[in-house]
Amino acid sequence: MTDAIYTAHAHAVGGRNGTVKSDDGHLDARLAYPKSMGGDGNGTNPEQLFAAGYSACFLGALGLVARNQGVKLGEHSLDAEVDLIKDETSFHVGVRLKLNAPELDRETAEKLLRDAHEVCPYSKATRGNVRVDLEVA
């Protein structure tokens, strides 16, 4: 993609019981099936990595939206939960994003959450393919 402003590089070996590394060395993780799926749980997994990436990206979008709307977020955080769901033929994922922004009133927080969901690159990538539930704590 010639218009990319950044390209991440990762190399995986062995699938869910392997390793994953980024080309710059900042990510170097052992992968393992979680205990709930019969694994030893002694490593991260694709769902955790996706939850981490999505929540960080979404907070960036939230900050952008808040600045553009003249809203001061104050202390805030986002919890992401990514489910691996068995369906009729294989698997799919579902996502829940919960905004913690105690200095905002609920209406403002809900609007920012919806607006950030419209601009976040992860939200755009999953739209129409992954159910994403938004919630204000």
Coordinates of C-alpha atoms in Angstrom, one line a residue:
M1 CA 0.0 0.0 0.0
T2 CA 1.7 3.1 -1.2
D3 CA -0.3 5.5 1.0
A4 CA 0.5 3.8 4.3
I5 CA 2.0 6.1 6.9
Y6 CA 3.2 3.1 8.9
T7 CA 3.5 -0.6 8.4
A8 CA 3.8 -3.1 11.2
H9 CA 5.8 -6.3 10.6
A10 CA 5.2 -9.5 12.6
H11 CA 6.5 -13.0 12.1
A12 CA 4.6 -16.0 13.6
V13 CA 5.8 -19.6 13.8
G14 CA 3.8 -22.5 15.1
G15 CA 0.3 -20.9 15.2
R16 CA -1.4 -20.9 18.6
N17 CA 1.4 -22.9 20.2
G18 CA 4.3 -21.0 18.7
T19 CA 5.9 -17.6 18.9
V20 CA 5.3 -14.1 17.4
K21 CA 7.9 -11.4 16.9
S22 CA 7.9 -7.9 15.5
D23 CA 10.8 -6.9 13.2
D24 CA 11.9 -4.2 15.7
G25 CA 12.1 -6.5 18.6
H26 CA 9.5 -4.7 20.8
L27 CA 7.1 -7.7 20.5
D28 CA 8.5 -11.1 21.2
A29 CA 5.9 -13.4 22.7
R30 CA 5.3 -17.1 23.3
L31 CA 1.8 -18.2 22.1
A32 CA -0.2 -20.8 23.9
Y33 CA -3.8 -22.0 24.1
P34 CA -5.5 -20.6 27.1
K35 CA -6.4 -23.1 29.9
S36 CA -10.1 -22.8 29.0
M37 CA -9.2 -24.3 25.6
G38 CA -7.2 -27.1 27.0
G39 CA -3.8 -25.4 26.8
D40 CA -1.3 -24.7 29.5
G41 CA -2.0 -20.9 29.4
N42 CA 1.8 -20.2 29.5
G43 CA 1.7 -17.6 26.7
T44 CA -0.4 -15.0 25.1
N45 CA -2.9 -15.7 22.4
P46 CA -4.3 -14.0 19.3
E47 CA -7.4 -12.8 21.1
Q48 CA -5.3 -11.1 23.8
L49 CA -3.1 -9.5 21.2
F50 CA -6.1 -8.3 19.3
A51 CA -7.7 -6.9 22.5
A52 CA -4.5 -5.0 23.3
G53 CA -4.2 -3.5 19.8
Y54 CA -7.8 -2.6 19.5
S55 CA -8.0 -0.9 22.9
A56 CA -4.9 1.1 22.3
C57 CA -6.0 2.2 18.8
F58 CA -9.5 3.0 20.0
L59 CA -8.1 5.2 22.8
G60 CA -6.2 7.1 20.1
A61 CA -9.4 7.6 18.1
L62 CA -11.2 8.6 21.3
G63 CA -8.6 11.3 22.0
L64 CA -8.9 12.6 18.5
V65 CA -12.7 12.8 18.6
A66 CA -12.6 14.5 22.0
R67 CA -10.1 17.1 20.9
N68 CA -12.1 17.8 17.8
Q69 CA -15.3 18.3 19.9
G70 CA -13.5 20.4 22.5
V71 CA -14.1 17.8 25.2
K72 CA -11.6 17.2 28.0
L73 CA -11.5 13.5 28.7
G74 CA -9.8 13.7 32.1
E75 CA -8.6 10.4 33.5
H76 CA -9.8 7.6 31.2
S77 CA -9.2 4.0 30.1
L78 CA -10.7 1.4 27.9
D79 CA -11.2 -2.3 28.7
A80 CA -11.4 -4.6 25.7
E81 CA -12.7 -8.2 25.7
V82 CA -12.3 -10.4 22.7
D83 CA -14.3 -13.6 22.5
L84 CA -13.4 -16.6 20.3
I85 CA -16.8 -18.0 19.4
K86 CA -17.5 -21.4 17.8
D87 CA -20.1 -21.2 15.0
E88 CA -21.6 -23.8 12.7
T89 CA -18.6 -24.1 10.4
S90 CA -15.6 -22.7 12.3
F91 CA -14.9 -19.7 14.6
H92 CA -15.4 -16.0 14.7
V93 CA -14.7 -13.2 17.2
G94 CA -16.8 -10.8 19.1
V95 CA -15.6 -7.6 20.9
R96 CA -16.8 -5.6 23.9
L97 CA -15.3 -2.2 24.6
K98 CA -15.9 -0.5 27.9
L99 CA -14.9 3.1 28.4
N100 CA -14.0 4.3 31.9
A101 CA -14.2 8.1 32.0
P102 CA -15.3 9.1 35.4
E103 CA -15.0 12.9 34.8
L104 CA -17.5 12.8 31.9
D105 CA -21.2 12.6 32.1
R106 CA -22.8 9.5 30.7
E107 CA -24.3 11.2 27.6
T108 CA -21.0 12.8 26.6
A109 CA -19.1 9.6 27.2
E110 CA -21.6 7.6 25.1
K111 CA -21.4 10.1 22.2
L112 CA -17.6 10.1 22.3
L113 CA -17.6 6.3 22.3
R114 CA -19.9 6.1 19.3
D115 CA -18.0 8.8 17.4
A116 CA -14.6 7.1 18.1
H117 CA -16.1 3.8 16.8
E118 CA -16.7 5.6 13.5
V119 CA -13.1 6.7 13.1
C120 CA -11.0 4.0 14.8
P121 CA -9.1 2.0 12.2
Y122 CA -9.8 -1.3 14.0
S123 CA -13.5 -0.5 14.1
K124 CA -13.4 0.2 10.4
A125 CA -11.6 -3.0 9.7
T126 CA -14.1 -5.1 11.7
R127 CA -17.3 -3.3 10.7
G128 CA -19.8 -5.7 9.2
N129 CA -17.7 -8.7 10.1
V130 CA -17.4 -8.6 13.9
R131 CA -20.0 -7.7 16.5
V132 CA -18.6 -4.8 18.6
D133 CA -20.6 -3.8 21.7
L134 CA -19.8 -0.4 23.2
E135 CA -20.4 0.4 26.9
V136 CA -19.7 3.2 29.3
A137 CA -18.7 2.0 32.8

